[in-house]
Short mmCIF file of C-alpha atoms and ligand atoms in Angstrom, two decimals:
data_model
loop_
_atom_site.label_atom_id
_atom_site.label_comp_id
_atom_site.label_asym_id
_atom_site.label_seq_id
_atom_site.Cartn_x
_atom_site.Cartn_y
_atom_site.Cartn_z
CA SER C 1 21.68 33.33 17.85
CA GLU C 2 21.02 36.99 17.11
CA ASN C 3 23.17 36.66 14.03
CA GLY C 4 21.44 33.80 12.33
CA ILE C 5 20.69 30.14 12.22
CA GLU C 6 23.33 27.50 11.72
CA ILE C 7 22.53 23.92 10.79
CA ALA C 8 25.26 21.30 10.93
CA GLY C 9 25.09 17.55 10.64
CA ALA C 10 27.15 14.38 10.47
CA SER C 11 25.60 13.54 7.10
CA ASN C 12 23.62 15.19 4.35
CA ALA C 13 20.53 13.49 5.73
CA GLY C 14 21.24 14.99 9.15
CA ILE C 15 21.45 18.49 7.66
CA PHE C 16 18.24 17.84 5.75
CA TYR C 17 16.48 16.91 9.01
CA GLY C 18 17.84 20.09 10.60
CA VAL C 19 16.20 22.04 7.80
CA GLN C 20 12.95 20.18 8.41
CA THR C 21 13.07 21.06 12.10
CA LEU C 22 13.51 24.70 11.15
CA ARG C 23 10.60 24.50 8.69
CA LYS C 24 8.41 23.00 11.40
CA SER C 25 9.38 25.83 13.75
CA ILE C 26 7.90 28.42 11.41
CA PRO C 27 4.14 28.93 11.59
CA ALA C 28 2.32 27.51 8.57
CA MET C 29 0.83 30.94 7.85
CA ALA C 30 4.17 32.76 8.12
CA GLU C 31 4.52 33.70 4.46
CA GLY C 32 5.04 37.44 4.21
CA MET C 33 5.12 37.85 7.99
CA ASN C 34 8.01 38.85 10.20
CA ILE C 35 8.60 36.02 12.61
CA GLU C 36 10.92 35.61 15.55
CA LEU C 37 12.44 32.39 16.74
CA PRO C 38 13.93 32.09 20.23
CA ALA C 39 17.69 31.57 20.37
CA ALA C 40 18.34 27.92 21.08
CA SER C 41 20.73 25.08 20.54
CA ILE C 42 19.23 21.76 19.47
CA ASN C 43 21.26 18.57 19.36
CA ASP C 44 19.07 15.99 17.74
CA TYR C 45 19.44 12.47 16.35
CA PRO C 46 17.18 9.52 15.60
CA ARG C 47 16.35 6.64 17.90
CA PHE C 48 15.91 4.12 15.05
CA PRO C 49 17.62 3.84 11.65
CA TYR C 50 14.38 2.65 9.97
CA ARG C 51 11.43 5.05 10.14
CA GLY C 52 8.84 3.87 7.67
CA MET C 53 5.37 4.18 6.27
CA HIS C 54 3.58 1.79 3.95
CA LEU C 55 0.96 2.51 1.33
CA ASP C 56 -1.23 -0.07 -0.40
CA VAL C 57 -1.91 1.05 -3.97
CA SER C 58 -3.54 -2.21 -5.07
CA ARG C 59 -6.93 -2.12 -3.36
CA HIS C 60 -7.19 1.47 -4.48
CA PHE C 61 -4.79 3.26 -6.78
CA PHE C 62 -3.07 6.50 -5.85
CA PRO C 63 -1.72 8.64 -8.71
CA VAL C 64 1.91 9.74 -8.86
CA ASP C 65 1.15 13.29 -7.65
CA SER C 66 -0.54 12.01 -4.51
CA VAL C 67 2.34 9.62 -3.85
CA LYS C 68 4.77 12.54 -4.10
CA LYS C 69 2.68 14.58 -1.68
CA PHE C 70 2.75 11.62 0.71
CA ILE C 71 6.56 11.52 0.37
CA ASP C 72 6.76 15.28 1.07
CA ILE C 73 4.98 14.89 4.38
CA LEU C 74 7.06 11.88 5.39
CA ALA C 75 10.20 13.89 4.67
CA LEU C 76 8.98 16.84 6.73
CA HIS C 77 8.82 14.48 9.70
CA ASN C 78 12.21 12.78 9.26
CA MET C 79 10.72 9.52 8.03
CA ASN C 80 13.17 7.73 5.73
CA ARG C 81 11.46 4.65 4.30
CA PHE C 82 8.43 4.31 2.03
CA HIS C 83 7.16 0.73 1.74
CA TRP C 84 5.26 0.64 -1.54
CA HIS C 85 2.73 -2.22 -1.59
CA LEU C 86 2.47 -2.53 -5.37
CA THR C 87 0.57 -5.77 -5.94
CA ASP C 88 -2.28 -7.65 -4.36
CA ASP C 89 -5.32 -9.80 -5.11
CA GLN C 90 -7.36 -6.76 -6.24
CA GLY C 91 -4.90 -5.23 -8.71
CA TRP C 92 -1.35 -5.31 -10.10
CA ARG C 93 0.09 -1.79 -10.24
CA ILE C 94 3.70 -1.94 -11.49
CA GLU C 95 4.68 -2.23 -15.14
CA ILE C 96 6.73 -5.37 -15.80
CA LYS C 97 8.17 -5.28 -19.32
CA LYS C 98 8.41 -9.04 -19.68
CA TYR C 99 4.77 -9.55 -18.63
CA PRO C 100 2.75 -6.63 -20.04
CA GLU C 101 -0.55 -8.40 -19.42
CA LEU C 102 -0.08 -7.91 -15.67
CA THR C 103 -1.00 -4.25 -15.97
CA GLN C 104 -3.80 -4.92 -18.44
CA ILE C 105 -5.63 -8.01 -17.17
CA GLY C 106 -4.08 -7.98 -13.70
CA ALA C 107 -4.74 -4.30 -12.97
CA GLN C 108 -8.48 -4.48 -13.55
CA ARG C 109 -11.31 -5.89 -11.49
CA LYS C 110 -14.81 -6.08 -12.86
CA GLU C 111 -16.40 -4.42 -9.82
CA THR C 112 -15.84 -3.84 -6.10
CA VAL C 113 -17.73 -5.18 -3.13
CA ILE C 114 -19.72 -2.64 -1.14
CA GLY C 115 -18.79 -2.26 2.53
CA ARG C 116 -17.37 -5.16 4.47
CA ASN C 117 -17.90 -8.01 2.00
CA SER C 118 -21.66 -7.33 2.04
CA GLY C 119 -22.29 -9.62 -0.93
CA LYS C 120 -23.43 -6.55 -2.90
CA TYR C 121 -21.19 -5.09 -5.61
CA ASP C 122 -20.97 -1.65 -7.17
CA GLY C 123 -21.03 -2.89 -10.78
CA LYS C 124 -18.21 -0.50 -11.74
CA PRO C 125 -15.04 -1.78 -13.41
CA TYR C 126 -11.96 -0.52 -11.55
CA GLY C 127 -8.33 -0.34 -12.50
CA GLU C 128 -8.01 0.34 -16.23
CA GLY C 129 -4.72 2.21 -16.67
CA MET C 130 -4.23 2.27 -12.91
CA PHE C 131 -0.60 1.31 -12.68
CA TYR C 132 2.80 2.99 -12.60
CA THR C 133 5.00 2.79 -15.67
CA GLN C 134 8.66 2.08 -15.03
CA ASP C 135 9.44 5.68 -16.03
CA GLU C 136 6.99 6.95 -13.43
CA ILE C 137 8.51 4.67 -10.83
CA ARG C 138 12.02 5.96 -11.58
CA ASP C 139 10.69 9.51 -11.26
CA VAL C 140 9.12 8.78 -7.86
CA ILE C 141 12.29 7.05 -6.64
CA ALA C 142 14.37 10.11 -7.61
CA TYR C 143 11.85 12.39 -5.91
CA ALA C 144 12.09 10.35 -2.72
CA GLN C 145 15.90 10.22 -2.89
CA GLU C 146 16.07 14.02 -2.99
CA ARG C 147 14.21 13.87 0.33
CA PHE C 148 16.43 11.16 1.85
CA ILE C 149 13.69 8.55 1.60
CA THR C 150 14.39 5.04 0.39
CA ILE C 151 11.49 3.30 -1.34
CA ILE C 152 11.15 -0.39 -0.55
CA PRO C 153 8.98 -2.14 -3.14
CA GLU C 154 6.79 -5.06 -2.11
CA ILE C 155 5.83 -7.92 -4.39
CA ASP C 156 3.67 -9.97 -2.04
CA LEU C 157 4.09 -13.73 -2.55
CA PRO C 158 3.02 -16.54 -2.65
CA GLY C 159 -0.36 -15.29 -1.36
CA HIS C 160 -2.10 -12.04 -2.32
CA GLN C 161 -1.32 -12.93 -5.93
CA LEU C 162 -4.75 -13.32 -7.56
CA ALA C 163 -4.00 -10.48 -9.98
CA ALA C 164 -1.00 -12.40 -11.32
CA ILE C 165 -2.59 -15.83 -11.44
CA THR C 166 -5.70 -14.42 -13.09
CA THR C 167 -3.39 -13.07 -15.76
CA TYR C 168 -1.42 -16.34 -16.01
CA PRO C 169 -3.65 -19.13 -14.61
CA ASP C 170 -0.94 -21.79 -14.91
CA LEU C 171 0.93 -20.04 -12.06
CA GLY C 172 -1.78 -21.31 -9.69
CA CYS C 173 -2.23 -24.87 -8.44
CA THR C 174 -5.61 -25.50 -10.09
CA GLY C 175 -5.04 -23.67 -13.35
CA GLY C 176 -8.09 -21.49 -12.72
CA PRO C 177 -10.06 -19.82 -14.02
CA TYR C 178 -9.42 -17.07 -11.50
CA GLU C 179 -10.53 -13.45 -11.34
CA VAL C 180 -8.90 -10.31 -10.02
CA TRP C 181 -10.62 -10.18 -6.68
CA THR C 182 -13.70 -8.00 -6.25
CA GLN C 183 -13.90 -8.48 -2.48
CA TRP C 184 -11.56 -8.17 0.54
CA GLY C 185 -9.89 -10.76 2.74
CA VAL C 186 -7.52 -13.69 2.38
CA SER C 187 -7.81 -15.89 -0.70
CA ASP C 188 -7.04 -19.61 -0.91
CA ASP C 189 -5.84 -19.12 -4.46
CA VAL C 190 -2.10 -18.56 -4.30
CA ILE C 191 0.96 -19.20 -6.43
CA CYS C 192 1.83 -22.87 -6.90
CA ALA C 193 4.92 -23.59 -4.81
CA GLY C 194 5.77 -26.70 -6.78
CA ASN C 195 5.86 -25.20 -10.25
CA GLU C 196 9.25 -24.12 -11.65
CA LYS C 197 7.38 -21.88 -14.12
CA ALA C 198 6.06 -19.93 -11.16
CA MET C 199 9.58 -19.61 -9.74
CA THR C 200 10.79 -18.27 -13.08
CA PHE C 201 7.91 -15.80 -13.16
CA LEU C 202 8.69 -14.53 -9.65
CA GLU C 203 12.40 -14.22 -10.40
CA ASP C 204 11.69 -12.37 -13.65
CA VAL C 205 9.40 -9.93 -11.87
CA LEU C 206 11.82 -9.44 -8.98
CA GLY C 207 14.65 -9.00 -11.46
CA GLU C 208 12.88 -6.01 -13.03
CA VAL C 209 12.01 -4.68 -9.57
CA ILE C 210 15.67 -4.90 -8.55
CA ASN C 211 16.70 -3.06 -11.69
CA LEU C 212 14.29 -0.24 -10.87
CA PHE C 213 14.69 0.16 -7.12
CA PRO C 214 18.13 0.78 -5.59
CA SER C 215 16.94 -0.17 -2.05
CA GLU C 216 18.96 -2.59 0.04
CA TYR C 217 15.71 -4.42 0.86
CA ILE C 218 13.12 -6.00 -1.38
CA HIS C 219 9.89 -6.85 0.45
CA ILE C 220 8.42 -10.18 -0.64
CA GLY C 221 5.31 -10.19 1.55
CA GLY C 222 4.83 -13.76 2.74
CA ASP C 223 1.72 -12.91 4.76
CA GLU C 224 -1.64 -14.64 4.76
CA ALA C 225 -0.91 -17.22 2.10
CA GLY C 226 -4.00 -19.44 2.05
CA LYS C 227 -2.39 -22.81 1.47
CA ALA C 228 -5.59 -24.80 0.87
CA SER C 229 -4.64 -25.81 -2.67
CA TRP C 230 -1.13 -27.03 -1.84
CA PRO C 231 -2.01 -30.35 -0.11
CA THR C 232 -3.91 -31.60 -3.15
CA CYS C 233 -1.73 -30.12 -5.89
CA LYS C 234 0.43 -32.68 -7.70
CA LEU C 235 3.33 -30.28 -8.25
CA CYS C 236 3.28 -28.99 -4.67
CA GLN C 237 3.17 -32.54 -3.32
CA ALA C 238 6.02 -33.64 -5.57
CA ARG C 239 8.10 -30.69 -4.35
CA MET C 240 7.41 -31.55 -0.71
CA LYS C 241 8.41 -35.15 -1.25
CA LYS C 242 11.55 -34.31 -3.18
CA GLU C 243 12.71 -31.70 -0.67
CA GLY C 244 11.62 -33.64 2.45
CA LEU C 245 9.17 -30.93 3.57
CA LYS C 246 6.80 -32.14 6.23
CA ASP C 247 3.98 -29.58 5.95
CA VAL C 248 2.75 -26.62 3.92
CA ASN C 249 4.53 -24.15 6.23
CA GLU C 250 7.81 -25.79 5.30
CA LEU C 251 6.79 -25.58 1.64
CA GLN C 252 6.24 -21.83 2.00
CA SER C 253 9.56 -21.56 3.82
CA TYR C 254 11.27 -23.46 0.98
CA LEU C 255 9.85 -20.95 -1.50
CA ILE C 256 10.92 -17.93 0.58
CA HIS C 257 14.42 -19.43 1.01
CA ARG C 258 14.76 -19.72 -2.75
CA ILE C 259 13.62 -16.15 -3.23
CA GLU C 260 16.18 -15.09 -0.64
CA VAL C 261 18.97 -16.88 -2.51
CA PHE C 262 17.87 -15.05 -5.65
CA LEU C 263 17.80 -11.64 -3.93
CA ASN C 264 21.10 -12.17 -2.11
CA GLY C 265 22.63 -13.22 -5.44
CA HIS C 266 21.69 -9.74 -6.68
CA ASN C 267 23.10 -8.05 -3.57
CA ARG C 268 19.69 -7.40 -2.03
CA LYS C 269 18.21 -8.41 1.27
CA LEU C 270 14.89 -10.05 1.90
CA LEU C 271 12.25 -8.38 4.03
CA GLY C 272 8.96 -10.13 4.77
CA TRP C 273 5.91 -10.08 7.04
CA ASP C 274 6.24 -12.21 10.18
CA GLU C 275 4.68 -15.32 8.59
CA ILE C 276 8.12 -15.92 7.05
CA LEU C 277 9.10 -17.26 10.47
CA GLU C 278 6.74 -20.21 10.02
CA GLY C 279 8.42 -23.34 8.74
CA GLY C 280 11.88 -21.82 9.32
CA LEU C 281 13.21 -18.30 8.72
CA ALA C 282 15.47 -17.76 5.71
CA PRO C 283 19.06 -17.25 6.94
CA ASN C 284 19.53 -13.55 6.14
CA ALA C 285 15.95 -12.31 6.31
CA THR C 286 14.59 -9.31 8.20
CA VAL C 287 11.13 -9.68 9.72
CA MET C 288 8.38 -7.08 9.63
CA SER C 289 6.30 -7.84 12.70
CA TRP C 290 2.62 -7.02 12.16
CA ARG C 291 0.75 -9.59 14.27
CA GLY C 292 1.93 -7.95 17.46
CA THR C 293 5.62 -7.57 18.24
CA GLU C 294 6.09 -11.27 19.08
CA GLY C 295 7.32 -12.21 15.60
CA GLY C 296 9.81 -9.38 15.70
CA MET C 297 10.98 -10.51 19.13
CA LYS C 298 11.44 -14.05 17.87
CA ALA C 299 13.47 -12.81 14.91
CA VAL C 300 15.65 -10.64 17.13
CA GLU C 301 16.20 -13.46 19.63
CA SER C 302 17.60 -15.56 16.78
CA GLY C 303 19.91 -12.77 15.60
CA HIS C 304 17.78 -11.34 12.77
CA LYS C 305 16.74 -7.73 12.39
CA ALA C 306 13.11 -6.76 12.91
CA ILE C 307 10.88 -3.84 12.04
CA MET C 308 7.96 -3.36 14.41
CA THR C 309 4.58 -2.55 12.90
CA PRO C 310 2.02 -4.21 15.18
CA GLY C 311 -1.61 -3.81 14.17
CA GLU C 312 -2.60 -2.47 17.56
CA PHE C 313 -0.41 0.64 17.23
CA CYS C 314 0.57 0.98 13.58
CA TYR C 315 -2.41 0.17 11.31
CA PHE C 316 -3.76 3.50 10.17
CA ASP C 317 -6.67 1.88 8.32
CA SER C 318 -8.35 1.58 11.74
CA TYR C 319 -10.66 4.21 13.22
CA GLN C 320 -9.01 7.20 14.85
CA ASP C 321 -12.16 8.53 16.48
CA ALA C 322 -15.65 7.32 17.36
CA PRO C 323 -16.69 5.12 14.41
CA ASP C 324 -20.06 6.84 14.00
CA SER C 325 -18.20 10.13 13.39
CA GLN C 326 -15.88 8.63 10.76
CA PRO C 327 -16.09 7.18 7.27
CA GLU C 328 -16.36 3.41 7.28
CA ALA C 329 -13.04 1.79 8.15
CA ILE C 330 -11.73 -1.74 8.49
CA GLY C 331 -12.39 -1.74 12.26
CA GLY C 332 -10.22 -1.31 15.33
CA TYR C 333 -9.65 1.90 17.28
CA LEU C 334 -6.33 3.68 17.11
CA PRO C 335 -6.42 7.29 18.29
CA LEU C 336 -3.41 9.58 18.01
CA SER C 337 -2.51 9.18 21.67
CA LYS C 338 -2.27 5.44 21.32
CA VAL C 339 0.09 5.66 18.36
CA TYR C 340 2.18 8.05 20.42
CA SER C 341 2.30 5.60 23.33
CA PHE C 342 3.79 2.79 21.24
CA ASN C 343 6.98 1.30 22.66
CA PRO C 344 8.64 -0.72 19.88
CA VAL C 345 11.28 -2.25 22.15
CA PRO C 346 9.55 -4.57 24.60
CA ASP C 347 10.97 -4.40 28.14
CA THR C 348 11.69 -8.10 28.11
CA LEU C 349 14.28 -7.71 25.35
CA SER C 350 17.87 -8.13 26.46
CA ALA C 351 20.18 -5.12 25.99
CA GLU C 352 22.33 -6.92 23.43
CA LYS C 353 19.30 -7.60 21.19
CA VAL C 354 17.85 -4.10 21.34
CA GLY C 355 20.04 -3.00 18.45
CA LEU C 356 18.41 -5.58 16.18
CA VAL C 357 15.12 -3.67 16.41
CA TYR C 358 15.83 -1.78 13.24
CA GLY C 359 12.86 0.52 13.48
CA VAL C 360 9.14 1.08 13.18
CA GLN C 361 6.57 1.51 10.46
CA ALA C 362 2.95 2.52 10.03
CA ASN C 363 0.80 0.80 7.41
CA LEU C 364 -2.09 1.97 5.29
CA PHE C 365 -4.04 -0.80 3.64
CA THR C 366 -6.66 0.80 1.45
CA GLU C 367 -9.66 -1.51 1.09
CA TYR C 368 -11.86 1.21 2.62
CA ILE C 369 -9.82 4.18 1.42
CA PRO C 370 -10.70 5.04 -2.19
CA THR C 371 -9.13 8.50 -2.64
CA PRO C 372 -5.93 10.40 -1.82
CA GLU C 373 -7.97 12.84 0.31
CA HIS C 374 -9.33 9.97 2.38
CA ALA C 375 -5.85 8.49 2.69
CA GLU C 376 -4.54 11.82 4.02
CA MET C 377 -7.31 11.90 6.58
CA MET C 378 -6.26 8.44 7.82
CA ILE C 379 -2.50 9.09 7.73
CA TYR C 380 -2.44 12.52 9.41
CA PRO C 381 -1.97 13.34 12.15
CA ARG C 382 -1.21 9.78 13.25
CA VAL C 383 1.99 9.44 11.23
CA LEU C 384 3.38 12.46 13.10
CA ALA C 385 3.01 10.51 16.34
CA LEU C 386 4.70 7.50 14.78
CA ALA C 387 7.49 9.74 13.47
CA GLU C 388 8.22 10.82 17.00
CA VAL C 389 8.13 7.22 18.26
CA ALA C 390 10.72 6.48 15.57
CA TRP C 391 12.88 9.50 16.26
CA SER C 392 12.80 10.46 19.92
CA ALA C 393 14.16 8.70 22.97
CA PRO C 394 11.26 7.69 25.26
CA SER C 395 12.56 10.10 27.92
CA LYS C 396 12.23 13.01 25.45
CA LYS C 397 8.67 12.30 24.40
CA ASN C 398 5.87 14.57 25.62
CA TYR C 399 2.42 14.04 24.16
C1 ACM Y 1 -0.86 -7.68 6.63
O1 ACM Y 1 -1.50 -6.82 7.25
N1 ACM Y 1 -1.46 -8.68 6.02
C2 ACM Y 1 0.58 -7.64 6.61
ZN1 ZN Y 2 0.78 -26.25 -6.43
#
């Protein structure tokens, strides 16, 4: 009104988002200027509880300052989850006190492939000191909390674990030797699903992760586990026989179930990529649907929650403009308008299941994204479109 601006909300987060809306209503160059805003009344609320963005810090490392800047921009757009992809085949990036070698051996690769697995390598060691200490992680969590963002850590298992099994070769089926991966893709070298030592390792790591992160969810990956070593591994075969598991998918499911029991026992919930459906979904799990929305639909149909992040609409490592005008990317074509057009609730979903679609997320895997500046170029403006998909009712959207 003429007299001022009033912001009210049903929660502190709601008031925070009101402040963000006001900030976004002021021109970026307004400092020192007199500005006028039209009198208006805005009644605003989110479509989905979960409004997330993911960042892979394994393939390339992003320093704390750049992570905080990323969080700032998420907050400005009412996003409330940051999925922190902390480990992968190409580098382990979170300090684990019980296993200090993870951030020495496991953080470093001897070189990096050039382009799309060209067979040529750059000859430059990568990753020394490139990890977050537990103090830094606590600092980033607090920074996010002040902005009403929950950080969900991911320890991807049993695949995408070459950094760990290089560090401790007896966690793998063959015993190695392994190396922190210098190329991209899906490795056949994964954690041995028959070895109790590997279970202890995973529970120790997750135990420290739980102590650090207050999030309801812990993301345990579960995607793209090359299971080639499991059929010939003595320990894996013994486990399958003992537990009556008929194939390697059931062996993976057995492992994920056990991890779920561990997490639930610590009052946390399990979140995993849609491969956790294969071989039987763990009873309390939430599915992050990346290979289309079908996995999410399947989860929802069976009474589980799902977060929709299909590659076609939500993978910001793909090109956003004509490839010959852009730095090399992983492939695909995802312009801003297409992100904006994403409908996370398929029309075929029954009304009673719609509420199980917990929200949406964009992902940034960073094989081809070596610097924070490049990451920003890939994230913005597309995340602003995703933020509106997450926030606004379809009838209110206007590209
Ligand atoms: C994934 O993109 N592998 C989840
Ligand atoms: Zn094995």
